[in-house]
C-alpha atoms as a printed R data frame, in Angstrom:
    type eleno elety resid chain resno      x       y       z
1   ATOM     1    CA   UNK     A     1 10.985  -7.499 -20.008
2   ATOM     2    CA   UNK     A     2 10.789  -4.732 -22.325
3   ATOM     3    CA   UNK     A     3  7.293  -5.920 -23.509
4   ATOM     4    CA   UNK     A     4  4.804  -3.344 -24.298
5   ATOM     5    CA   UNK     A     5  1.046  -4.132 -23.513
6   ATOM     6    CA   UNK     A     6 -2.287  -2.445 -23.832
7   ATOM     7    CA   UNK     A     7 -3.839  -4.299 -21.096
8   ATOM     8    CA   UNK     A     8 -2.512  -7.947 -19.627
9   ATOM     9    CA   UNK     A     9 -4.115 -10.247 -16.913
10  ATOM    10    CA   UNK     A    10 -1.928 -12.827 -15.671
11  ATOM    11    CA   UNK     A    11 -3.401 -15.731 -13.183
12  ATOM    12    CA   UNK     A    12 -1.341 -18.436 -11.880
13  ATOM    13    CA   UNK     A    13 -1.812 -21.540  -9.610
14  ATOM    14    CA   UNK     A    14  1.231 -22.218  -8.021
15  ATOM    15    CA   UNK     A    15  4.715 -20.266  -8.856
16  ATOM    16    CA   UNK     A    16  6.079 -16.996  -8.923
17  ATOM    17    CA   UNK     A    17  4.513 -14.167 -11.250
18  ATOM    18    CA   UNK     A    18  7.237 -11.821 -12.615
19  ATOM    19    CA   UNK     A    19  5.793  -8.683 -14.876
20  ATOM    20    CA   UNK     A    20  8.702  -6.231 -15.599
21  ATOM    21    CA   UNK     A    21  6.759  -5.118 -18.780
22  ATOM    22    CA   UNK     A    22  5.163  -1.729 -19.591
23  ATOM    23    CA   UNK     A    23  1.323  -1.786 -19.829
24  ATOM    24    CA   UNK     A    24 -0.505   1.151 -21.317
25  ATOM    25    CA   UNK     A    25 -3.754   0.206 -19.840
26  ATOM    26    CA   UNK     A    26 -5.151  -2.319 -16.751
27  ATOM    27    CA   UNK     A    27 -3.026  -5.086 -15.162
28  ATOM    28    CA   UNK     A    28 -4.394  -7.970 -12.896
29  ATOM    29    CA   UNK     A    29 -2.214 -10.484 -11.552
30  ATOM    30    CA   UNK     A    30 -3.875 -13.486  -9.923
31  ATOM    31    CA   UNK     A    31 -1.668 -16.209  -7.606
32  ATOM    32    CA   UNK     A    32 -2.814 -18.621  -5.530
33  ATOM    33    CA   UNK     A    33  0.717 -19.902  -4.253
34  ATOM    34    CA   UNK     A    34  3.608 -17.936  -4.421
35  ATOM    35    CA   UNK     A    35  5.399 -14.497  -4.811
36  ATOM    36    CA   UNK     A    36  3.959 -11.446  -7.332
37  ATOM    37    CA   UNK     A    37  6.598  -9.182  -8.347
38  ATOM    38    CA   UNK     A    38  5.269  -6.549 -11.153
39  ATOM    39    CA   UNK     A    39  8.046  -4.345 -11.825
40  ATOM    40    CA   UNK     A    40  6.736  -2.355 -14.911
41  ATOM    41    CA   UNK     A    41  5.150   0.606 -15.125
42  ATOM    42    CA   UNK     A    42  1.301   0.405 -15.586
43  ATOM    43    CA   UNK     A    43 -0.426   3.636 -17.194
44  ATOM    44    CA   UNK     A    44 -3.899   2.450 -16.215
45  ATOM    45    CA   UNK     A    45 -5.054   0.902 -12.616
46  ATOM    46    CA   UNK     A    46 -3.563  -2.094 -10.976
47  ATOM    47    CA   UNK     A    47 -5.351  -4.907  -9.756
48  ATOM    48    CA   UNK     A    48 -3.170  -7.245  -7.630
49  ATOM    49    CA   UNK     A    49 -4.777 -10.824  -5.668
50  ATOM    50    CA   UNK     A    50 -2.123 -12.965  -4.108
51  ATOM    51    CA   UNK     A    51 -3.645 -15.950  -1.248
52  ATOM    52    CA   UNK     A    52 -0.369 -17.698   0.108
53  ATOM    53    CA   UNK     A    53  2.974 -15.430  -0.640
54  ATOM    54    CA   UNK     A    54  4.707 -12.268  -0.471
55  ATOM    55    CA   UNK     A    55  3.932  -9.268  -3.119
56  ATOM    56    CA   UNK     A    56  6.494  -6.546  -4.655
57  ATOM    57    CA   UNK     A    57  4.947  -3.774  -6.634
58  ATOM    58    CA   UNK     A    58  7.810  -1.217  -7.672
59  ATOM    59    CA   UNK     A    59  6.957   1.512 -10.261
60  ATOM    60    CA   UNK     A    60  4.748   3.921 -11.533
61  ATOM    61    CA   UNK     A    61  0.627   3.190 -11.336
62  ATOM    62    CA   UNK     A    62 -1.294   5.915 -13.587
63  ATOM    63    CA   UNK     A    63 -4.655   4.873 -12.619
64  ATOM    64    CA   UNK     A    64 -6.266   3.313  -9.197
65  ATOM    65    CA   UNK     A    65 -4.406   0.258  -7.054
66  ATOM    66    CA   UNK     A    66 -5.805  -2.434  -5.413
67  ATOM    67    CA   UNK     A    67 -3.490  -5.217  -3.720
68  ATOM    68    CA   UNK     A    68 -5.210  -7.701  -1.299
69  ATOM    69    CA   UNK     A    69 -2.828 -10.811   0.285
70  ATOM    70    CA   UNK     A    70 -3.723 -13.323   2.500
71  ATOM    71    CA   UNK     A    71 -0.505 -14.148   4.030
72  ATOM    72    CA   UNK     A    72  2.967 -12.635   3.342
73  ATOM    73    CA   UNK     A    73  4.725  -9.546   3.167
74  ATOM    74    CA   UNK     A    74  3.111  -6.452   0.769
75  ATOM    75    CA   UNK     A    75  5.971  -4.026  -0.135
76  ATOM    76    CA   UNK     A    76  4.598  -1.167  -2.554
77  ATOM    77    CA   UNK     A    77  7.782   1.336  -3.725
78  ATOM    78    CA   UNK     A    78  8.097   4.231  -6.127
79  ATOM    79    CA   UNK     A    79  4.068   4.845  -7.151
80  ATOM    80    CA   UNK     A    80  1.852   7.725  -7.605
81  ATOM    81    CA   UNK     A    81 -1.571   6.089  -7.820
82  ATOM    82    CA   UNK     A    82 -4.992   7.908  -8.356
83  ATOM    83    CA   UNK     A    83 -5.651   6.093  -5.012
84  ATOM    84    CA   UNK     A    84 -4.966   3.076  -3.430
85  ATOM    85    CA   UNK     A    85 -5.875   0.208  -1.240
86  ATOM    86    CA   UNK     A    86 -4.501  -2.181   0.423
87  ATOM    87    CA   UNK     A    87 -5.686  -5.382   2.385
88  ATOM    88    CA   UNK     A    88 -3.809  -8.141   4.122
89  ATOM    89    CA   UNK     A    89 -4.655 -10.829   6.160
90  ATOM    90    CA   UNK     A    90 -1.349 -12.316   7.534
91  ATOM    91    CA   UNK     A    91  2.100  -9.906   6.799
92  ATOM    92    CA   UNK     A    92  3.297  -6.732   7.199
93  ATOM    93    CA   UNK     A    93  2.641  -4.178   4.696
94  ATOM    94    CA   UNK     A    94  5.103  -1.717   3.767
95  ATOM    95    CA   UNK     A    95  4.373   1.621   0.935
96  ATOM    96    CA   UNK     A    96  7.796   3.528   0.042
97  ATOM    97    CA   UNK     A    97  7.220   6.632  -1.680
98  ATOM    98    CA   UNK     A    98  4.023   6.232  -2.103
99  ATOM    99    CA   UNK     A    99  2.364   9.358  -3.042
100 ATOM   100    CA   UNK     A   100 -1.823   9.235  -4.167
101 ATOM   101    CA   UNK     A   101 -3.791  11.996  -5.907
102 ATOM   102    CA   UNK     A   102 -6.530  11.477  -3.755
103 ATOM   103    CA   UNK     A   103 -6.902   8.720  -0.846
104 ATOM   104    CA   UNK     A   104 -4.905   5.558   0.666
105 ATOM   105    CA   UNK     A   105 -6.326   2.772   2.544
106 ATOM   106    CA   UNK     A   106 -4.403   0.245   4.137
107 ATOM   107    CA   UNK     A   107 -6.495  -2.477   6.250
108 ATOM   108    CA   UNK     A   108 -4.144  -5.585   8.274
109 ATOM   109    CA   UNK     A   109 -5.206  -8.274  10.407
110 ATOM   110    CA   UNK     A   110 -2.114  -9.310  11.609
111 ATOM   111    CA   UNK     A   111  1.114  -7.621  11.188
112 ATOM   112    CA   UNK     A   112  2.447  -4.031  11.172
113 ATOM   113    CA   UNK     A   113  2.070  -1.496   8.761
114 ATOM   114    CA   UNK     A   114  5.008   1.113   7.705
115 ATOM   115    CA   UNK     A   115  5.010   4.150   5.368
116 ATOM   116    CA   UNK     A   116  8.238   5.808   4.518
117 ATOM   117    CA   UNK     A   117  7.965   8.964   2.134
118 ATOM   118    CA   UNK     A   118  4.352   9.001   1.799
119 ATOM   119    CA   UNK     A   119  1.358  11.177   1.012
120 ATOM   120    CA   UNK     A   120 -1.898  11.456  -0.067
121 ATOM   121    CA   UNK     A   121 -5.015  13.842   0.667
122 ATOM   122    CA   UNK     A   122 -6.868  11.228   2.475
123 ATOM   123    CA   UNK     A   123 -5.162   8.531   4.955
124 ATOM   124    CA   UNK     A   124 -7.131   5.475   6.636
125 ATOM   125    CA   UNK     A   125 -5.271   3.158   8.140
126 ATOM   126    CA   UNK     A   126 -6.065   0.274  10.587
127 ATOM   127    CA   UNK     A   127 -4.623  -2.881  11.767
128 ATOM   128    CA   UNK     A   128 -5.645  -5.433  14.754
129 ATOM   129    CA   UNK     A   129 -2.311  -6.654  16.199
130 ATOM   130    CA   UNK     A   130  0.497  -5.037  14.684
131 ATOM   131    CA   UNK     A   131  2.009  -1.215  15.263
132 ATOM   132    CA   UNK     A   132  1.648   1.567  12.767
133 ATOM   133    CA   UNK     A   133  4.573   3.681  11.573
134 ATOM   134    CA   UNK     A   134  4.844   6.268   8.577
135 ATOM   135    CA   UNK     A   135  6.347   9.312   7.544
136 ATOM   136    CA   UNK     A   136  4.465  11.815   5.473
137 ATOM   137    CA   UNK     A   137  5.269  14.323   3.072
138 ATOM   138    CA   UNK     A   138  2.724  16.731   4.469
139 ATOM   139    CA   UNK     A   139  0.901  17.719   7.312
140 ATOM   140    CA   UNK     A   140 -2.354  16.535   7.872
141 ATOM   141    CA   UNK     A   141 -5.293  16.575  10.395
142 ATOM   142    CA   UNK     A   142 -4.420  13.653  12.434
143 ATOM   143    CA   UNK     A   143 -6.972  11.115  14.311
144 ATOM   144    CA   UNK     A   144 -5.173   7.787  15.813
145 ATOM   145    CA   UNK     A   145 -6.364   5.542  18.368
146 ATOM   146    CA   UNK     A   146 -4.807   2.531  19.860
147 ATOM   147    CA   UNK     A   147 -6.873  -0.093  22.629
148 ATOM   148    CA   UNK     A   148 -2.950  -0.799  23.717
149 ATOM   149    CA   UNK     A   149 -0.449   0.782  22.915
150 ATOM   150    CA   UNK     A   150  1.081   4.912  22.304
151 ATOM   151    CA   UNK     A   151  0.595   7.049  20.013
152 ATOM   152    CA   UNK     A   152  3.023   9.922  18.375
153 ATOM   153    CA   UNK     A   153  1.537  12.408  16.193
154 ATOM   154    CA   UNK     A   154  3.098  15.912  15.315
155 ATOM   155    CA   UNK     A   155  0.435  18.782  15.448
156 ATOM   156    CA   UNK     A   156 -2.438  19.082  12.997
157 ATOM   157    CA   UNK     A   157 -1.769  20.611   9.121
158 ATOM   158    CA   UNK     A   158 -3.992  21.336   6.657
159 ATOM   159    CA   UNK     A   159 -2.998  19.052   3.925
160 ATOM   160    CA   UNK     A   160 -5.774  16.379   4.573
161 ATOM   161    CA   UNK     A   161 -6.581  13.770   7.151
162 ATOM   162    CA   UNK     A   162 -4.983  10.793   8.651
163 ATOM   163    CA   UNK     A   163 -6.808   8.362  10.165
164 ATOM   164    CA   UNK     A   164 -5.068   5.338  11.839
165 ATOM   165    CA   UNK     A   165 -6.467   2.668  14.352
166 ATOM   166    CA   UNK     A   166 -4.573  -0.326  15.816
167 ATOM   167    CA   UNK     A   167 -6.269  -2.436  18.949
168 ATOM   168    CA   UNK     A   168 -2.490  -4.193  19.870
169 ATOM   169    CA   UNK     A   169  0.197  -1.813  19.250
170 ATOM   170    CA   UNK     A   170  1.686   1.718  18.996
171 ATOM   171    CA   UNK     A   171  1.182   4.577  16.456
172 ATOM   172    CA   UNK     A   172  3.725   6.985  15.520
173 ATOM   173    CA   UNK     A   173  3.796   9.708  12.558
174 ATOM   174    CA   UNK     A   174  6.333  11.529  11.227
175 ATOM   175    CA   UNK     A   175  6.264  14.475   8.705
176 ATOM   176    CA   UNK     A   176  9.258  15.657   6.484
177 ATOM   177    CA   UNK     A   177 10.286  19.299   6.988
């Protein structure tokens, strides 16, 4: 804590990874077994690879973010990312204001997906058993499809697209006024 760095790649086995530092440039963070918490604020894009445990990314991303978990939770707070993506295998995923320059992508296998105060030109998001929820800070040209389940829209805006696909569960969409 309270580090500076100009770029920092940190890969552990099995254990916790903890980076509350600030990093001017890239960070990747590598675990194989257990929890990646990264804290700091990274000026440059974030590359974050977790297999067996949950992963906390709170803070400001200046360039591009890329999270992929196998199994456990993704929770992504407080960032304003060029664009990001998103992949799980096993876990919900969860984005708190969240808000991209240009697109989002957020792909589940199993488990829900919630976004709570976010936005971004371009949304995609799909799952295969789990519901989607989120609540935008714009309006945007919606298309959502669901093999089982409802789906809740408002009407079409014109401040991008939203794409969301689920085959075992519900969609529903919310936009701030």
């Amino acid at each position: 804590e309270g580090l500076t760095f100009t770029n920092a790649a940190l890969q552990n086995t099995s254990g916790s990874i903890n980076c509350a530092s600030f990093v001017t440039g890239a960070l990747n963070a590598k675990n194989t077994s257990g929890s990646i918490y990264i804290n700091g604020r990274v000026g440059g894009d974030l590359k974050v690879q977790n297999v067996s445990g949950s992963v906390h990314v709170i803070g400001g991303v200046g360039g591009a973010m890329n999270v992929t978990g196998v199994s456990g939770r993704i929770e992504i707070a407080n960032a304003t990312p060029t664009r990001a993506v998103v992949e799980n295998t096993s876990g919900g995923i969860y984005l708190e204001n969240v808000v991209c320059q240009e697109s989002c992508t957020v792909t589940n296998v199993s488990g829900s997906i919630e976004l709570a105060g976010c936005d971004a030109m371009s949304f995609d998001l799909k799952t295969t058993s789990g519901g989607i929820r989120a609540s935008l800070l714009s309006a945007k040209t919606f298309d959502c499809h669901t093999t089982s389940g409802s789906v809740h829209v408002p009407r079409d805006g014109n401040g991008g697209t939203f794409r969301a696909k689920t085959v075992s569960g519900g969609i529903r969409v919310t936009v701030a006024e």
